[in-house]
Coordinates of C-alpha atoms and ligand atoms in Angstrom, one line a residue:
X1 CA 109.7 102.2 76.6
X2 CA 106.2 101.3 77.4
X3 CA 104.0 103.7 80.1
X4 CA 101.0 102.3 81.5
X5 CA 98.0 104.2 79.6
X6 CA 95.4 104.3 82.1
X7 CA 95.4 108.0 83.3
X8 CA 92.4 108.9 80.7
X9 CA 89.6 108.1 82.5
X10 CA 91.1 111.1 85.2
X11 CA 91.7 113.5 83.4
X12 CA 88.1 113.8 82.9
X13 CA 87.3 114.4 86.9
X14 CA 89.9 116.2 88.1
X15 CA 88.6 118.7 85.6
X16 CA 88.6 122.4 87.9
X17 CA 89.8 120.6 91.2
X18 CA 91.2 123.6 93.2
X19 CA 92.3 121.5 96.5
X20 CA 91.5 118.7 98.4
X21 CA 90.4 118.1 102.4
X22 CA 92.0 115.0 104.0
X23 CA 89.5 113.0 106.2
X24 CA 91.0 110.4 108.8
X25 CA 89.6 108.3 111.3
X26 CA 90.6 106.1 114.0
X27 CA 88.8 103.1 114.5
X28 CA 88.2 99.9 116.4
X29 CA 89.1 97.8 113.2
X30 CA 89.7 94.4 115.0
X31 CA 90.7 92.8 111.8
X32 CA 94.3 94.1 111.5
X33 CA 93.5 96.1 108.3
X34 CA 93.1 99.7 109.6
X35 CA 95.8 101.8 109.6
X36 CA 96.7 104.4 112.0
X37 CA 95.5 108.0 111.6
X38 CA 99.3 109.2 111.1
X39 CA 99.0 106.2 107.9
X40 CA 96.1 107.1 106.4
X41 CA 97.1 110.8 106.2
X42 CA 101.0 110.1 104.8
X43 CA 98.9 107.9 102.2
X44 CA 96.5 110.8 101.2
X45 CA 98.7 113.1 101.3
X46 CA 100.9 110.9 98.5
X47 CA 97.5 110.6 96.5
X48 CA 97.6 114.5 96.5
X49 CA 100.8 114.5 96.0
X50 CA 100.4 112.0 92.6
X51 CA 97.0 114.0 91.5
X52 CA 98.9 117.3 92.1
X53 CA 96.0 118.8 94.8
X54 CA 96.7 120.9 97.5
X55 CA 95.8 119.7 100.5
X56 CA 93.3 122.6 102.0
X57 CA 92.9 121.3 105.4
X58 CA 93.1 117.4 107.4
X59 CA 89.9 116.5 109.5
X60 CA 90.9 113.8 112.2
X61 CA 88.5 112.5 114.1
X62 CA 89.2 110.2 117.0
X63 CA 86.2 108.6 118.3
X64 CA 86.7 104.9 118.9
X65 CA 83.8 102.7 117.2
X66 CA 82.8 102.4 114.0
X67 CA 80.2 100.1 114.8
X68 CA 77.0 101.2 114.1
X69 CA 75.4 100.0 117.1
X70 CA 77.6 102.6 118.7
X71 CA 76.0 105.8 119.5
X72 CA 79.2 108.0 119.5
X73 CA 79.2 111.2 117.3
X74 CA 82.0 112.4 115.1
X75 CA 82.8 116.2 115.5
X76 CA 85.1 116.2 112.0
X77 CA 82.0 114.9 110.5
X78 CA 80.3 118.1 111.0
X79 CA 83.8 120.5 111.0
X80 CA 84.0 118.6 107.0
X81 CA 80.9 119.4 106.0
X82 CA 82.0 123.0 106.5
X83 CA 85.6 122.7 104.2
X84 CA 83.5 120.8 101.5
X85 CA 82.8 122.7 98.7
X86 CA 82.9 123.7 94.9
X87 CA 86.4 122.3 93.4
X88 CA 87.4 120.5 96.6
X89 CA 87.9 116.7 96.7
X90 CA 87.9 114.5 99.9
X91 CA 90.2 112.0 100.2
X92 CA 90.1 109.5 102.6
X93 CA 91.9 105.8 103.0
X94 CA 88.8 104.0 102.6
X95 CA 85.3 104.0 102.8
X96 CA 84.9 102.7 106.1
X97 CA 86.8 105.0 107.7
X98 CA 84.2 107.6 106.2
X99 CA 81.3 106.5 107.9
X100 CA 80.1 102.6 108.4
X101 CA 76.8 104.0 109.0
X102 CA 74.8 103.9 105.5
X103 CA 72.9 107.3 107.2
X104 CA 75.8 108.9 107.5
X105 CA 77.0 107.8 104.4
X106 CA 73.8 108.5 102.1
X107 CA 74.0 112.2 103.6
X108 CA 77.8 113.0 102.8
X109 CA 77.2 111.6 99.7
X110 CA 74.1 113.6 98.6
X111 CA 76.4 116.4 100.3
X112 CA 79.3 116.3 98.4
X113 CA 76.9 115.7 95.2
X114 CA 74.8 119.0 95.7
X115 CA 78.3 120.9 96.3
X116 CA 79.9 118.5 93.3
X117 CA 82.6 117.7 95.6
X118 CA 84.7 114.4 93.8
X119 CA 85.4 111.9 96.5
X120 CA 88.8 110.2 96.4
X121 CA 88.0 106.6 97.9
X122 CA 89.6 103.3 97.8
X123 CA 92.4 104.8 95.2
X124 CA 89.7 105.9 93.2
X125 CA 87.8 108.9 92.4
X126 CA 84.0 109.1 92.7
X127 CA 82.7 111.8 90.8
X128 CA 78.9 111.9 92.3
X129 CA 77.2 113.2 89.6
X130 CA 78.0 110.1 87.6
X131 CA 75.2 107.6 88.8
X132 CA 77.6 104.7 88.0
X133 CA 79.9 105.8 90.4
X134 CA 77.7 106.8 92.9
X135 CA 76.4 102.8 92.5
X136 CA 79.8 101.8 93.3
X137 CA 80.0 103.8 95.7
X138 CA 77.1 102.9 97.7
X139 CA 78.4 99.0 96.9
X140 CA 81.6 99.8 99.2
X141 CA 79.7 101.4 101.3
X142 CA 77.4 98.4 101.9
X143 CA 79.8 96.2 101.9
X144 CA 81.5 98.4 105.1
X145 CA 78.2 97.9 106.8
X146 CA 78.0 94.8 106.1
X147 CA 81.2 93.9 107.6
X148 CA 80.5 96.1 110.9
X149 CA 77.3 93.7 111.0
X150 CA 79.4 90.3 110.6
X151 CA 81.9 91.5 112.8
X152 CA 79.4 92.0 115.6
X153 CA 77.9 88.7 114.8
X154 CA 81.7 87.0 115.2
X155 CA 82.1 88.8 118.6
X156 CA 78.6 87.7 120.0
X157 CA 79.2 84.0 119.1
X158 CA 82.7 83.9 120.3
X159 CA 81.6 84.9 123.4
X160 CA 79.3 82.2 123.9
X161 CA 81.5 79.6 122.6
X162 CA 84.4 79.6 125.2
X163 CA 86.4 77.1 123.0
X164 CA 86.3 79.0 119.9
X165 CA 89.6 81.2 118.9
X166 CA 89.2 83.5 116.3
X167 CA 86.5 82.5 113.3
X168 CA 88.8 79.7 111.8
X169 CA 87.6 76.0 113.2
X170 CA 87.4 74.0 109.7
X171 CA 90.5 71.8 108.1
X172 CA 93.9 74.1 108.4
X173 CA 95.2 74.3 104.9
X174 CA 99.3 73.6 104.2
X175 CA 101.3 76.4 105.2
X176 CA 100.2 77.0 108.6
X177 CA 100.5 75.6 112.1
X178 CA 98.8 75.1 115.0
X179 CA 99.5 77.2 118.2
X180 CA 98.4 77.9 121.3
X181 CA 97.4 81.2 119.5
X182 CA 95.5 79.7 117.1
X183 CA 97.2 79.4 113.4
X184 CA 100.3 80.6 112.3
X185 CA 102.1 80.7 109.2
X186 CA 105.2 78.1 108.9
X187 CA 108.1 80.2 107.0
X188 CA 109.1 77.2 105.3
X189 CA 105.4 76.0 104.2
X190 CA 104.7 79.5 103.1
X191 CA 107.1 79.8 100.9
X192 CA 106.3 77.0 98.6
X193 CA 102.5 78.0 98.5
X194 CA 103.9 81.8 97.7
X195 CA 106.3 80.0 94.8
X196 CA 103.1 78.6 93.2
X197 CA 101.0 81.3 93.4
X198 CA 103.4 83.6 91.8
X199 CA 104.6 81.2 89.0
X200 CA 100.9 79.8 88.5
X201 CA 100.0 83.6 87.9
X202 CA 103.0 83.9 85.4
X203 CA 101.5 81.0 83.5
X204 CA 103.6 77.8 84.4
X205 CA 101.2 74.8 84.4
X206 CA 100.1 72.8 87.6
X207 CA 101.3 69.9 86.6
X208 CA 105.0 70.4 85.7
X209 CA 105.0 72.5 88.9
X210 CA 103.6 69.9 91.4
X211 CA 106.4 68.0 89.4
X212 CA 108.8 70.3 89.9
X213 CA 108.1 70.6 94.2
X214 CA 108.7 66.6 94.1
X215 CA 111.4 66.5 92.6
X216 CA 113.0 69.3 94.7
X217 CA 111.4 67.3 97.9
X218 CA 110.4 70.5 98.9
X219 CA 107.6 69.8 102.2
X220 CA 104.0 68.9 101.0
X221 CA 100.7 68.7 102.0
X222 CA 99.3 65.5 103.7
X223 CA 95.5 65.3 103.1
X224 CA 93.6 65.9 106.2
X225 CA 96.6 66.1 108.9
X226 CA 99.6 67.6 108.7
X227 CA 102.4 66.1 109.3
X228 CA 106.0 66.6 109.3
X229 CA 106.6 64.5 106.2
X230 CA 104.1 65.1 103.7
X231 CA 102.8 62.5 101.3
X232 CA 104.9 64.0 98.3
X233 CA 104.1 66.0 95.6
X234 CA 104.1 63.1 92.5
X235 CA 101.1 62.0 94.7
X236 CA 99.1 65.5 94.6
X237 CA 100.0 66.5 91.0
X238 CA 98.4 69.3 89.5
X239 CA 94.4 68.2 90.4
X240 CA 95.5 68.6 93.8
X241 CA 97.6 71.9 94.1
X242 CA 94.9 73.3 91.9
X243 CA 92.5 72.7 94.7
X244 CA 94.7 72.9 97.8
X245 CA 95.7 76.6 96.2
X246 CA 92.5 78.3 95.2
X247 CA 91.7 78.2 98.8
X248 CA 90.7 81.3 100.0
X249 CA 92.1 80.8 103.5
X250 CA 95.6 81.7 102.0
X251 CA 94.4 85.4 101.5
X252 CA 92.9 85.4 105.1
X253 CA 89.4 85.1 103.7
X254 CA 87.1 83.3 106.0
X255 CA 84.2 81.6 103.9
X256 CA 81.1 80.3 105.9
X257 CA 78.8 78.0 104.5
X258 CA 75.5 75.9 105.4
X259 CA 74.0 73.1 104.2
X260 CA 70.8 73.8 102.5
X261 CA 69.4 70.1 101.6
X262 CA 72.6 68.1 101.6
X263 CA 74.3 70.8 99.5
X264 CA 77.2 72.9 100.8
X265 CA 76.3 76.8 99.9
X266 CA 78.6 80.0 100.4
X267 CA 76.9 82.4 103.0
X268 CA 79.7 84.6 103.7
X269 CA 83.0 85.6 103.2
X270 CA 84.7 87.9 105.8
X271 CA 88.2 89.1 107.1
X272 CA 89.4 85.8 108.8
X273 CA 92.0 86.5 112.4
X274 CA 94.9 84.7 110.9
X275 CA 97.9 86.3 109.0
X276 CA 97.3 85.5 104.8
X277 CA 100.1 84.3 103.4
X278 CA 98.7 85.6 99.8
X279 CA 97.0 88.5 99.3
X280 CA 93.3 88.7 98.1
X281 CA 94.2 90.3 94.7
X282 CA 96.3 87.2 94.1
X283 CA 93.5 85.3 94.9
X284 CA 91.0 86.4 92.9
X285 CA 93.5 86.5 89.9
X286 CA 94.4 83.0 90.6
X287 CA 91.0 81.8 90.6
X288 CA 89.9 83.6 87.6
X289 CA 92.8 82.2 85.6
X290 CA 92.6 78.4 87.1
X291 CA 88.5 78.8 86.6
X292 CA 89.9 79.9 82.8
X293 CA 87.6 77.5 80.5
X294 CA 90.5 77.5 78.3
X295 CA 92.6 76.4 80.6
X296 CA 91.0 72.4 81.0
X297 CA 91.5 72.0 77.4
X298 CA 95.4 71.6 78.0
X299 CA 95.0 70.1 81.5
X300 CA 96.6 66.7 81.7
X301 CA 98.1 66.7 78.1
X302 CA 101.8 67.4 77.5
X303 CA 101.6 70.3 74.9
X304 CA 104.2 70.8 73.1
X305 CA 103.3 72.8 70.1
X306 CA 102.5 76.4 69.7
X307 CA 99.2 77.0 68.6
X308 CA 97.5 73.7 68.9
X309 CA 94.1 74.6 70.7
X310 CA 95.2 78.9 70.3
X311 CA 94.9 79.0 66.3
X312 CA 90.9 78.0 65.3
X313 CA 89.0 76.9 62.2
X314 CA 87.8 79.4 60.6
X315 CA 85.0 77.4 59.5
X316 CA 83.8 76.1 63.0
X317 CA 85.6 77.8 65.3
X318 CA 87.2 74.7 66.8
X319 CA 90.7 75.0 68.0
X320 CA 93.2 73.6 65.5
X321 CA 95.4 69.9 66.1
X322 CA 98.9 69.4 65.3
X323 CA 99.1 66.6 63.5
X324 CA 102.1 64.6 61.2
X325 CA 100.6 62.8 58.6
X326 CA 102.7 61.1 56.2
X327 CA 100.4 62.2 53.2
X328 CA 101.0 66.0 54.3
X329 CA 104.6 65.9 53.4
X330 CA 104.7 67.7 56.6
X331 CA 103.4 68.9 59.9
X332 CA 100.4 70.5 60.2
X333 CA 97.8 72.2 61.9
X334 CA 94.3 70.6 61.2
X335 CA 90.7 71.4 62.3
X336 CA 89.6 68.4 64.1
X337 CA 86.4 68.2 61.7
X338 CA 89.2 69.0 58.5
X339 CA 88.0 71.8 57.4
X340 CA 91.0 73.5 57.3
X341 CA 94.7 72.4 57.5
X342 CA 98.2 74.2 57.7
X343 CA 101.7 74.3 57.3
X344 CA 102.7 74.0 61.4
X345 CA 106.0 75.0 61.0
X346 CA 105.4 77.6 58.5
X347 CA 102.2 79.1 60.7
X348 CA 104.6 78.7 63.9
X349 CA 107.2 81.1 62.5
X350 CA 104.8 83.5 61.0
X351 CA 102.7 83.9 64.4
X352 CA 105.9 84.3 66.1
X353 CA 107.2 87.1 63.5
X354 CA 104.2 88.6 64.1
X355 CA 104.4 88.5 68.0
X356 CA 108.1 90.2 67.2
X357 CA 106.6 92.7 65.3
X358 CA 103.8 93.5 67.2
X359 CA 105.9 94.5 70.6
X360 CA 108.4 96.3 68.8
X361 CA 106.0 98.4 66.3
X362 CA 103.3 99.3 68.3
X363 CA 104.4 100.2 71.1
X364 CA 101.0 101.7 72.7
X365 CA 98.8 98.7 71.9
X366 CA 101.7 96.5 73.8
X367 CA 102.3 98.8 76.6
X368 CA 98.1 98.2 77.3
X369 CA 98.6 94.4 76.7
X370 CA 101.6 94.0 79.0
X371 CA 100.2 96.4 81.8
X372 CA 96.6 98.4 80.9
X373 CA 94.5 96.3 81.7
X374 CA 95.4 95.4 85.2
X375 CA 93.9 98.2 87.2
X376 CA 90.9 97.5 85.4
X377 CA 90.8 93.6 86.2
X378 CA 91.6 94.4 89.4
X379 CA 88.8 96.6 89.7
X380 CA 86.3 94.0 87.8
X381 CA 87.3 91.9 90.6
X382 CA 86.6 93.9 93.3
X383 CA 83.0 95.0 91.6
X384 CA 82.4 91.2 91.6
X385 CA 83.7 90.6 95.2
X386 CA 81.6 93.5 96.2
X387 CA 78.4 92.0 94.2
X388 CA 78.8 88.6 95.8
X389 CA 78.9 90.3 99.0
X390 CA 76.2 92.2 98.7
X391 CA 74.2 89.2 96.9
X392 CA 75.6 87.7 100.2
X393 CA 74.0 90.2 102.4
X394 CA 70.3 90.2 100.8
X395 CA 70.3 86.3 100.9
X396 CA 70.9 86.8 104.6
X397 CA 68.2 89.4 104.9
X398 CA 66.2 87.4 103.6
X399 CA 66.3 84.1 105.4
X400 CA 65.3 86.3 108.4
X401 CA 62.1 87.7 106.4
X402 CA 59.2 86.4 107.8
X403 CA 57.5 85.2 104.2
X404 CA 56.6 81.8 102.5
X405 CA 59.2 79.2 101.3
X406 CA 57.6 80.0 97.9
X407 CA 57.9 84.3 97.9
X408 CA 61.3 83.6 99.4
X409 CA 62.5 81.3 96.3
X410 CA 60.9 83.9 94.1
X411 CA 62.5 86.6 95.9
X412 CA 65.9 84.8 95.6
X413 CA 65.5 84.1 91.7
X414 CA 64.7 88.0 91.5
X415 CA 68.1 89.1 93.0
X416 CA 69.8 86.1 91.1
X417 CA 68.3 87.2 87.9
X418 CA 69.6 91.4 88.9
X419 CA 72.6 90.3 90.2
X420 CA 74.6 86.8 88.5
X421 CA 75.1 88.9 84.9
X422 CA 77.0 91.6 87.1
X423 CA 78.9 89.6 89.0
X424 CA 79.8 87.0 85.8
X425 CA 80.5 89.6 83.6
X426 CA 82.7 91.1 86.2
X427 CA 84.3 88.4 86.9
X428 CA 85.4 87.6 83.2
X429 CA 86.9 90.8 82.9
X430 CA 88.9 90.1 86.3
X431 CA 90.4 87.1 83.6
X432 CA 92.0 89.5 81.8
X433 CA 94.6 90.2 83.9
X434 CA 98.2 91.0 82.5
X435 CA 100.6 88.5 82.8
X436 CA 103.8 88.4 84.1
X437 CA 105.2 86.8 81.2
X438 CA 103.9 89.6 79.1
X439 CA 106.0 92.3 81.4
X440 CA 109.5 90.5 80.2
X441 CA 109.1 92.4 76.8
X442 CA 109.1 95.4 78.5
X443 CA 112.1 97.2 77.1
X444 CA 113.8 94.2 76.5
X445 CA 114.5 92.8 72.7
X446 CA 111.6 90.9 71.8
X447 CA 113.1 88.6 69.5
X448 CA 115.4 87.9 72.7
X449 CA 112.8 87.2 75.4
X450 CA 110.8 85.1 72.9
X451 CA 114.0 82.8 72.7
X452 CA 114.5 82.7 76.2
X453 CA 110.8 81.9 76.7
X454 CA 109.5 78.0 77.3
X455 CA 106.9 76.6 74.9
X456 CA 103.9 77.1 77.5
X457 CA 105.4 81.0 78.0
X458 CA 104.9 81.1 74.2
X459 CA 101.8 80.2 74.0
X460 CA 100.4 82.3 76.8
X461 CA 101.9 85.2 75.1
X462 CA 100.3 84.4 71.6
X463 CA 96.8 83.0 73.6
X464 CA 96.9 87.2 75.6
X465 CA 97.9 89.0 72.5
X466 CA 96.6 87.3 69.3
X467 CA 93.4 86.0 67.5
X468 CA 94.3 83.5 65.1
X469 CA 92.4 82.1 62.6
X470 CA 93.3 79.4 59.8
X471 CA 91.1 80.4 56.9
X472 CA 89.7 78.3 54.1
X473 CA 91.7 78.3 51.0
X474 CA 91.1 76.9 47.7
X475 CA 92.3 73.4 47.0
X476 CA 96.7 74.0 46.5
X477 CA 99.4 72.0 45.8
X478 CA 100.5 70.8 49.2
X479 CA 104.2 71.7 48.6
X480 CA 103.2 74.9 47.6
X481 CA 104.9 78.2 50.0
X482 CA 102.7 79.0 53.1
X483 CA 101.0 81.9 52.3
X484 CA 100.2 84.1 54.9
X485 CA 97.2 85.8 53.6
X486 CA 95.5 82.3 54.6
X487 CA 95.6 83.4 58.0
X488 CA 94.0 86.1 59.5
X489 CA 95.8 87.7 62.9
X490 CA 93.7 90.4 65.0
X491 CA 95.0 91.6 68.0
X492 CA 93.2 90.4 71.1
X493 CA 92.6 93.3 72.9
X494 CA 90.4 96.5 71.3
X495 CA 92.3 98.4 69.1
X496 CA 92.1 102.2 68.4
X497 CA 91.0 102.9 64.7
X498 CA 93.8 104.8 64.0
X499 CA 96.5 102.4 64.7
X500 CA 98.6 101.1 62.4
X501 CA 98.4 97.5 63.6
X502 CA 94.7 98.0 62.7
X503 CA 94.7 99.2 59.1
X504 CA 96.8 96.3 58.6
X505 CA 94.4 93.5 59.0
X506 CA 92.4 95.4 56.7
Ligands
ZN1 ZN1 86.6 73.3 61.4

């Protein structure tokens, strides 16, 4: 019933693309992530295969080292130059395994721009004539360098420290063990922090959950040490899976920090030598939805109606309060400062008519609620990742410039003041991800999945699709009918003008 509607923004590049040249490369990749040359082509050639390009020609180019303090020279680097041309693309797995040397990079790139050659990168097309997307570009790029550079650092420092294993040698979060080998992931462990990843993502609360795990005695965490027993999830409750979960370890992210005056700050993150037990798309989503201001308003509190703290004044803004007042006659929704007050009951049946109506009516608009917007969340969050990396990079740069404490706090308020609105307006769009609750009405009978939903499922589905707002009204007789026109129900997402669901509101 519903197709994902994200294809427009292609259809735009692949505009008079006659073929495309494969480029692979094996590498020295120590952090389990690359992908052997026979991979990386069976994966470009699907992309083709999807995009509907012939493939023209495969470069393969075999030199071990990526580093860039390696002097080795790539012969496909020069044989690709020579298949690049007018209406061919290059695809390759990822940017890294283009070139990890910036040089190198800067020249393909001004190459394939002068020739207006589209590169296929990272599942995504870069058409180099766009200056946005030849930023990006030159962000992944950076970032590959970046990582080379880190990597090199790790390798260095391990050597001189005989004890250490691998980059991990902090506090070893629940789900793994300890080995001879360093950490492993215990199966059983595992499982319970991939159960609450997955059904915190789909919108269940922390606390019922850390309720749940206790009373299914399913293993638990022990602060500090692990232990075979832990000290039981009643204990933790939802303040402590949220923390224990938004670790980043669990998506084999290795974080390294310093104390600057007392205070713990971020320097790094890289590729950390253990096996995640999430992956790092689940962790970004997971911390974008936990960090969800929205979120702390229901923390702690046992909600149990609808659109108490969703539906807001329409004077103030504030999000409404159920309430059950005997002078009411009824129950009813109240702005906090009572400005405005409504039938609950009444406004709970009408915003969930409107839910019904809305997935079965418009169809397009829902298909881009449940699903469209997930590529492009996922790719706010990379753009952030990528950001904080590279704000990452220059604050390291930088503590090795030889300049005064005072140019270097003006120098990092410079590059706070370029970079932070990026990176935070990136990273609220990463918060609107498409939830799984949301994919349920996917073909399905809406007025059936809203049933089978629970009253926290309901709300996330009215907080992602609808705006309410509980408007004014002149003084009424409180037994009077609710009226919906007292109401006014936008759709959360951007609408196109023409749709129906639009003209309605008017
Ligand atoms: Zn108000």
């Amino acid at each position: 019933m519903v197709t994902r509607a994200n294809a427009t923004n292609r259809v735009w590049h692949m505009t008079n693309i006659e073929g495309a040249v494969i480029y692979c490369r094996v590498s020295s990749d120590q952090s389990g992530r690359a992908q052997s040359v026979a991979q990386q082509e069976a994966d470009c050639r699907r992309t083709c295969e999807v995009e509907g390009w012939p493939v023209i020609d495969v470069v393969v180019d075999n030199d071990i080292g990526a580093s860039r303090y390696s002097q080795g020279t790539r012969p496909g680097f020069l044989r690709l130059r020579a298949l690049l041309g007018r209406g061919v693309v290059l695809v390759s797995w990822e940017s890294s395994r283009i070139t990890r040397k910036l040089g190198e990079f800067a020249e393909l790139r001004d190459f394939c721009e002068s020739l207006g050659v589209q590169w296929f990168v990272g599942g995504r097309l870069y058409d180099l004539s766009d200056p946005q997307d030849s930023y990006m570009l030159g962000i992944a790029a950076q970032n590959a360098e970046l990582e080379v550079a880190l990597s090199r650092k790790r390798i260095m420092r391990s050597k001189d420290a005989s004890a250490a294993r691998g980059v991990h040698n902090g506090w070893m979060p629940f789900g793994y063990v300890k080995t001879p080998d360093g950490w492993q992931v215990d199966p059983e462990r595992a499982a319970v922090v991939r159960e609450a990843v997955r059904r915190l993502l789909a919108g269940e609360s922390l606390r019922s959950l850390a309720k749940e795990f206790g009373e299914r005695k399913l293993p638990a965490p022990s602060r500090g040490t692990e232990t075979a027993s832990g000290s039981g999830w009643e204990k933790i409750g939802g303040k402590g899976l949220r923390s224990m979960i938004l670790s980043p370890t669990y998506a084999g992210i290795h974080v390294r920090h310093r104390r600057d005056n007392g205070v713990r700050v971020e320097v790094s993150r890289v590729q950390g030598n253990w096996e995640p037990i999430i992956t790092s798309d689940e962790h970004y989503r997971l911390v974008a939805m936990l960090n969800d201001p929205a979120r702390k308003r229901t923390w702690g509190s046992q909600i149990t109606h609808l659109l108490s703290g969703i539906a807001v004044c329409g004077v103030c803004g504030k999000g409404v309060k159920h309430s059950n007042m005997k002078s009411d006659f009824r129950p009813r929704y109240r702005c906090p400062d009572s400005h405005v007050k409504r039938a609950a009951n009444e406004l709970d049946d009408y915003v969930r008519d409107t839910i019904i109506d809305f997935f079965t009516e418009d169809v397009l608009l829902a298909g881009q609620v449940i699903y469209g917007d997930d590529d492009a969340a996922r790719e706010a969050a990379e753009t952030a990742r990528a950001l904080r990396q590279r704000f990452d990079a220059e604050i390291i740069e930088l503590s090795k410039a030889k300049v005064s404490a005072t140019t270097r706090a003006r120098m990092v308020e410079q590059m706070e003041a370029e970079l932070m609105p990026k990176i935070e307006e990136a990273e609220e769009k990463a918060r609107q991800v498409s939830n799984p609750v949301l994919q349920k009405f996917d073909g399905n009978d809406p007025l059936e999945v809203w049933k089978s939903l629970t009253i926290l499922e309901r709300r996330t589905v009215v907080r992602e699709c609808l705006r309410i707002v509980v408007l004014r009204v002149e003084k009424r007789n409180p037994r009077r009918a609710f009226d919906p026109e007292s109401v006014r129900i936008t759709t959360r997402k951007e609408v196109p003008i023409s749709s129906r669901w639009w003209n309605r509101d008017e």
